[in-house]
mmCIF file of C-alpha atoms and ligand atoms in Angstrom:
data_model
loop_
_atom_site.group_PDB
_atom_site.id
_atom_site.type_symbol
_atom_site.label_atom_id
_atom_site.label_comp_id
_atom_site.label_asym_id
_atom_site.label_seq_id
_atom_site.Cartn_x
_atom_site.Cartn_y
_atom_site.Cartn_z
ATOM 1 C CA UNK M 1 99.110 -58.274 -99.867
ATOM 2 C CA UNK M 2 98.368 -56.238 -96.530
ATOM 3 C CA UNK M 3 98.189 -57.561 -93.303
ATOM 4 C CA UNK M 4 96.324 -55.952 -90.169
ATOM 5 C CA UNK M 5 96.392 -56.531 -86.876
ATOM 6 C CA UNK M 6 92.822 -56.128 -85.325
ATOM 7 C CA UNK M 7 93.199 -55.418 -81.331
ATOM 8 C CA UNK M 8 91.371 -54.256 -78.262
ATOM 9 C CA UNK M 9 91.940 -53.456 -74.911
ATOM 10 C CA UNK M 10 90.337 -55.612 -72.342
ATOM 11 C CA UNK M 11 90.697 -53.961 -68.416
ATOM 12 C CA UNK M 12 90.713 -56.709 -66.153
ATOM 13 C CA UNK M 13 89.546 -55.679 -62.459
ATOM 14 C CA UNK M 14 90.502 -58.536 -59.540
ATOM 15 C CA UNK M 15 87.307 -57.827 -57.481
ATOM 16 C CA UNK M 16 84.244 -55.657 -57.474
ATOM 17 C CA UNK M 17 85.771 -53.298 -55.000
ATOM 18 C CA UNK M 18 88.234 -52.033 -58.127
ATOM 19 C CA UNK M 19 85.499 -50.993 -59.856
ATOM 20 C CA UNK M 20 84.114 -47.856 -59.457
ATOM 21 C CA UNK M 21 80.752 -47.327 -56.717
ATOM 22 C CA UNK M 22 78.069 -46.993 -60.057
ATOM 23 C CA UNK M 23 79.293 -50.118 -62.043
ATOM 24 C CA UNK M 24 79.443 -52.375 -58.716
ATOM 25 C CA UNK M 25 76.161 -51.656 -58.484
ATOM 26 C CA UNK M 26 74.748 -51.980 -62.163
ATOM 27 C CA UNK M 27 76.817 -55.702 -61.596
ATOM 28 C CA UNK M 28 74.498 -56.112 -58.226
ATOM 29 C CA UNK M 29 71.646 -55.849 -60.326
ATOM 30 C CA UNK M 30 72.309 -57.790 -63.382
ATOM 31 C CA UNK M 31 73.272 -60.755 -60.481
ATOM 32 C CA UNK M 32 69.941 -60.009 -58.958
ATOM 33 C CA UNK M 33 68.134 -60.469 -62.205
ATOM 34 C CA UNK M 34 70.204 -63.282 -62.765
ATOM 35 C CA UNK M 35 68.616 -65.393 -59.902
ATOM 36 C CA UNK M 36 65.127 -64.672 -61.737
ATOM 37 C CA UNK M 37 66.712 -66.546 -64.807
ATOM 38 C CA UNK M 38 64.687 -69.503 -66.301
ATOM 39 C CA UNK M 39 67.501 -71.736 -66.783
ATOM 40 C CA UNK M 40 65.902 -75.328 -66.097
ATOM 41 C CA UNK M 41 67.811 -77.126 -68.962
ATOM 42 C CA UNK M 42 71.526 -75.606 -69.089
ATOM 43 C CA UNK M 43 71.392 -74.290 -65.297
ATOM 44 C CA UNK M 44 73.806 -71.649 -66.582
ATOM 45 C CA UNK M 45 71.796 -68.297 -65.503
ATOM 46 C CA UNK M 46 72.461 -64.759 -66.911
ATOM 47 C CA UNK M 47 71.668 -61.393 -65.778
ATOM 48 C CA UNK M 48 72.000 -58.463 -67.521
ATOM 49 C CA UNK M 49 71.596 -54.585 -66.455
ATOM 50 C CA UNK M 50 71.539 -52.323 -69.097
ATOM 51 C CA UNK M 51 72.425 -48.617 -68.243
ATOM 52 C CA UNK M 52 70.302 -46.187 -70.108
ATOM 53 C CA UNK M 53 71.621 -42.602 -70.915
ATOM 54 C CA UNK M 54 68.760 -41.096 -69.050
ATOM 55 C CA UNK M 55 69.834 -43.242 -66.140
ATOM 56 C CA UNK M 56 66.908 -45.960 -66.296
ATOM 57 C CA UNK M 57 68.544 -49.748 -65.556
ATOM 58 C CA UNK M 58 66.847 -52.218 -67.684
ATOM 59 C CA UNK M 59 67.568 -55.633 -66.517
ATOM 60 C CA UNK M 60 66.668 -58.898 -68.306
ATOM 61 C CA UNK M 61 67.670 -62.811 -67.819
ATOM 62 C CA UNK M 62 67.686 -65.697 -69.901
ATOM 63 C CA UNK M 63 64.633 -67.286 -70.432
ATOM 64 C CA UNK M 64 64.611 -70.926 -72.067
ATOM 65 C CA UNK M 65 62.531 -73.082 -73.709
ATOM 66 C CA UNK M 66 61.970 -76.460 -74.254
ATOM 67 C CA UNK M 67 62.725 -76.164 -77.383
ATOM 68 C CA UNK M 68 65.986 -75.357 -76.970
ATOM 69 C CA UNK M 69 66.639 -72.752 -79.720
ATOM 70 C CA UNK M 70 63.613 -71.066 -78.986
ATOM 71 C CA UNK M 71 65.357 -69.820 -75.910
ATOM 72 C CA UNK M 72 66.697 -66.103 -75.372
ATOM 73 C CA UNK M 73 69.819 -64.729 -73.998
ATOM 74 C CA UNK M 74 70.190 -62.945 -70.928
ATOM 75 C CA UNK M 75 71.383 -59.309 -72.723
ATOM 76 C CA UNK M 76 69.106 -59.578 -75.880
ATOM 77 C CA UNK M 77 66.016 -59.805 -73.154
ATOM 78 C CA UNK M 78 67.592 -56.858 -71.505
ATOM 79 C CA UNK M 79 68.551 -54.603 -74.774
ATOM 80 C CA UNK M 80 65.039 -55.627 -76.220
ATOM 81 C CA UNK M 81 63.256 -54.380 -73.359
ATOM 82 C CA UNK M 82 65.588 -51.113 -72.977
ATOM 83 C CA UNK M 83 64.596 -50.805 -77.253
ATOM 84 C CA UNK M 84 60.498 -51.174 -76.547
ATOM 85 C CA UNK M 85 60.731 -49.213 -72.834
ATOM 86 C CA UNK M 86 62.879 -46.314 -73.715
ATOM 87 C CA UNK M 87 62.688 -45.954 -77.409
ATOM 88 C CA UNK M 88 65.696 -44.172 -79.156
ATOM 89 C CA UNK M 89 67.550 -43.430 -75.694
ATOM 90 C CA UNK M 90 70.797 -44.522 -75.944
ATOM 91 C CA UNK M 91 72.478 -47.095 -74.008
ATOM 92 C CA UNK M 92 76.014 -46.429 -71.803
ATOM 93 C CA UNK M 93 76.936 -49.611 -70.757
ATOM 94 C CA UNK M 94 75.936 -53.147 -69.920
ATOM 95 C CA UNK M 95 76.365 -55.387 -67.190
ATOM 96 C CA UNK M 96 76.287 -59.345 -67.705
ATOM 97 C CA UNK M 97 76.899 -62.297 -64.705
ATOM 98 C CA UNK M 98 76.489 -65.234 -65.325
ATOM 99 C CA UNK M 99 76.601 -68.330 -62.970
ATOM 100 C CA UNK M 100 76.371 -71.788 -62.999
ATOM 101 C CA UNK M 101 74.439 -74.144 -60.832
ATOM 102 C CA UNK M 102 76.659 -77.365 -62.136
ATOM 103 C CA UNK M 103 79.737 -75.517 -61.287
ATOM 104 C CA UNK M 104 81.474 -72.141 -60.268
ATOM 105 C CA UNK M 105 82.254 -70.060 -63.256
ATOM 106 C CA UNK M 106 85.412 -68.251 -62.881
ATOM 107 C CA UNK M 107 85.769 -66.786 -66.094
ATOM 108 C CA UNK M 108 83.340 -64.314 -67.011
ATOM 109 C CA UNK M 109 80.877 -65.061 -70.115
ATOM 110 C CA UNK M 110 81.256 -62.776 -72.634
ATOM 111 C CA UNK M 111 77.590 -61.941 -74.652
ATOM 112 C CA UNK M 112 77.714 -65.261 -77.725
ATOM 113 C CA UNK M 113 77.782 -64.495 -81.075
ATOM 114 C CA UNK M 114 74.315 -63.076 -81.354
ATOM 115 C CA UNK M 115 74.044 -60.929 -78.688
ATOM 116 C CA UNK M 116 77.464 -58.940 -80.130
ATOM 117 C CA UNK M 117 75.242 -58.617 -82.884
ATOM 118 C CA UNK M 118 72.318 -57.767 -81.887
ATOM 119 C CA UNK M 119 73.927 -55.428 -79.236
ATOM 120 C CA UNK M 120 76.179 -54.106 -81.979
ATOM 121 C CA UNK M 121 72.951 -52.556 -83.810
ATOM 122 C CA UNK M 122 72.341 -50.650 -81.278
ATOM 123 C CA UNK M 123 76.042 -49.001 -80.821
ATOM 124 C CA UNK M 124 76.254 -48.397 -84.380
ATOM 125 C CA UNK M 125 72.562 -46.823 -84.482
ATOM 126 C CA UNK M 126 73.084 -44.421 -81.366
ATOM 127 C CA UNK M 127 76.879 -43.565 -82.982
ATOM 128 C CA UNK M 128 78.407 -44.246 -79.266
ATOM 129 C CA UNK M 129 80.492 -47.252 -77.928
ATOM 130 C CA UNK M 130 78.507 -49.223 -75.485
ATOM 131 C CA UNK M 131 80.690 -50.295 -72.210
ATOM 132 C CA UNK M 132 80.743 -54.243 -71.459
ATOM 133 C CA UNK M 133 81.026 -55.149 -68.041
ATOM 134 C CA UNK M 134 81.186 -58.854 -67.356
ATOM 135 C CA UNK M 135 81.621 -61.148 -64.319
ATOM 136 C CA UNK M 136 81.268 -65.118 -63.774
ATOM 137 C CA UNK M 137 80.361 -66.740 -60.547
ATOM 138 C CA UNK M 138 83.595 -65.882 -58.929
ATOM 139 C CA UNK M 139 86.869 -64.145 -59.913
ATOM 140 C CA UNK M 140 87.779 -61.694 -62.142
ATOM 141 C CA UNK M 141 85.605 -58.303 -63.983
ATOM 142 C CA UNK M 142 86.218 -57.742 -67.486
ATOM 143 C CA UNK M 143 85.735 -54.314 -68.745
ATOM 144 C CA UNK M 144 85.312 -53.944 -72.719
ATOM 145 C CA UNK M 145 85.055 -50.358 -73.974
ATOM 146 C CA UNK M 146 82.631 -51.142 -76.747
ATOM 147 C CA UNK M 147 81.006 -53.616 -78.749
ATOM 148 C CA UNK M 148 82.671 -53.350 -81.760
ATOM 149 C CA UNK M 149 86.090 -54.247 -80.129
ATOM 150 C CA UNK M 150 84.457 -58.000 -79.178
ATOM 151 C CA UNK M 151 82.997 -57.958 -82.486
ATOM 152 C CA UNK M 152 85.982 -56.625 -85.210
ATOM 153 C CA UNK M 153 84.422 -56.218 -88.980
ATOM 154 C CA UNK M 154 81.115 -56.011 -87.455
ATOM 155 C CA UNK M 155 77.867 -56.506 -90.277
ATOM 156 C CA UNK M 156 75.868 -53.444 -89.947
ATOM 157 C CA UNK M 157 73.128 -51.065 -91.312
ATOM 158 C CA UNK M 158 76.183 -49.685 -93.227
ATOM 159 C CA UNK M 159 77.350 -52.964 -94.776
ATOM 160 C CA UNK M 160 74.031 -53.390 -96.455
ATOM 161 C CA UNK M 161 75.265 -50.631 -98.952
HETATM 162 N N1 THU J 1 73.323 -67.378 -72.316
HETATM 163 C C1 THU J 1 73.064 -66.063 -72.081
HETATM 164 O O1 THU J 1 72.031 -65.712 -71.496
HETATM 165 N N2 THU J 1 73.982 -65.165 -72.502
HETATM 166 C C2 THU J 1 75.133 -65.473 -73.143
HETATM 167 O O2 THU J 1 75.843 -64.577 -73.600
HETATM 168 C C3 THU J 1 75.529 -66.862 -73.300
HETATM 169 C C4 THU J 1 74.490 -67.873 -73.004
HETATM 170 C C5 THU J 1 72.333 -68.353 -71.892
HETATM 171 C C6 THU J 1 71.617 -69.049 -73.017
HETATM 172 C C7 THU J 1 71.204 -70.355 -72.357
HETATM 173 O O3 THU J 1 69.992 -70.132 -71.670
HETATM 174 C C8 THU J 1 72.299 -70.610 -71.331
HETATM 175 O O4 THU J 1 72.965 -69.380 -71.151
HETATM 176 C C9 THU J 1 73.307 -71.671 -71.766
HETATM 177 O O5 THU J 1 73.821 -71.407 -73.006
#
């Protein structure tokens, strides 16, 4: 038997000021379009700013429902949209801040399960990593380098054989 170890880098930035003048602002934004969230049942609102390699921002929230699972994330709005706007342009990075009205978030929310996946089909399609940048309601900015590092033995178009 083998044994790997499977690890990424995570940057951790204390405040936006760290970050460089471009992803400060694609974070503005995604906060901006998190306000605009529909969030009446969790009150846990996302916004997401997708950076587009012809320099477009995309920006989506997360939109529930009353039936709960009928509900969509924050990023897959946002990586939807950039996928039906700007067809086959590739995306550089994505900013997602999330906040809660029931309490301050000081971690930052990383995308769930199936936005790594669904975000992951579009890193492996356009062969480049896609840059995470996420913030909660206060404190700290993580910085992943790509998708695939939040998402180790990823399931894609290559896994189906
Ligand atoms: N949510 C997002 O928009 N993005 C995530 O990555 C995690 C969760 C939304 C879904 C739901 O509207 C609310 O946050 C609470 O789960």
């Amino acid at each position: 038997m083998k044994s790997k170890t499977l690890s990424f880098q995570l940057y951790v930035f204390e405040s936006l000021a760290e970050l460089p003048e471009g992803d400060q602002e694609l974070i503005n934004l995604a906060s901006r379009a998190g306000e605009d969230a529909y969030a009446p049942y969790s009150q846990f609102k996302v916004g997401a700013a997708v950076l587009l390699e012809n320099k477009q921002v995309v920006i989506g929230s997360n939109q529930e429902n009353a039936s709960y699972p009928s509900g969509l994330c924050a990023e897959r709005v946002a990586v939807f949209q950039a996928g039906a706007k700007f067809p086959g342009v590739a995306i550089v990075k994505i900013a997602i801040v999330a906040s809660s009205e029931k309490q301050t978030t000081l971690k930052p929310a990383a995308p769930c399960g199936n936005c790594r996946q669904s975000i992951f089909e579009y890193e492996n399609r356009q062969e480049n990593p896609i840059e995470l940048l996420l913030m909660g309601g206060e404190g700290p900015i993580y910085k992943c380098l790509s998708v695939n590092d939040i998402l180790p033995l990823a399931f894609g178009s290559d896994s189906l054989g």
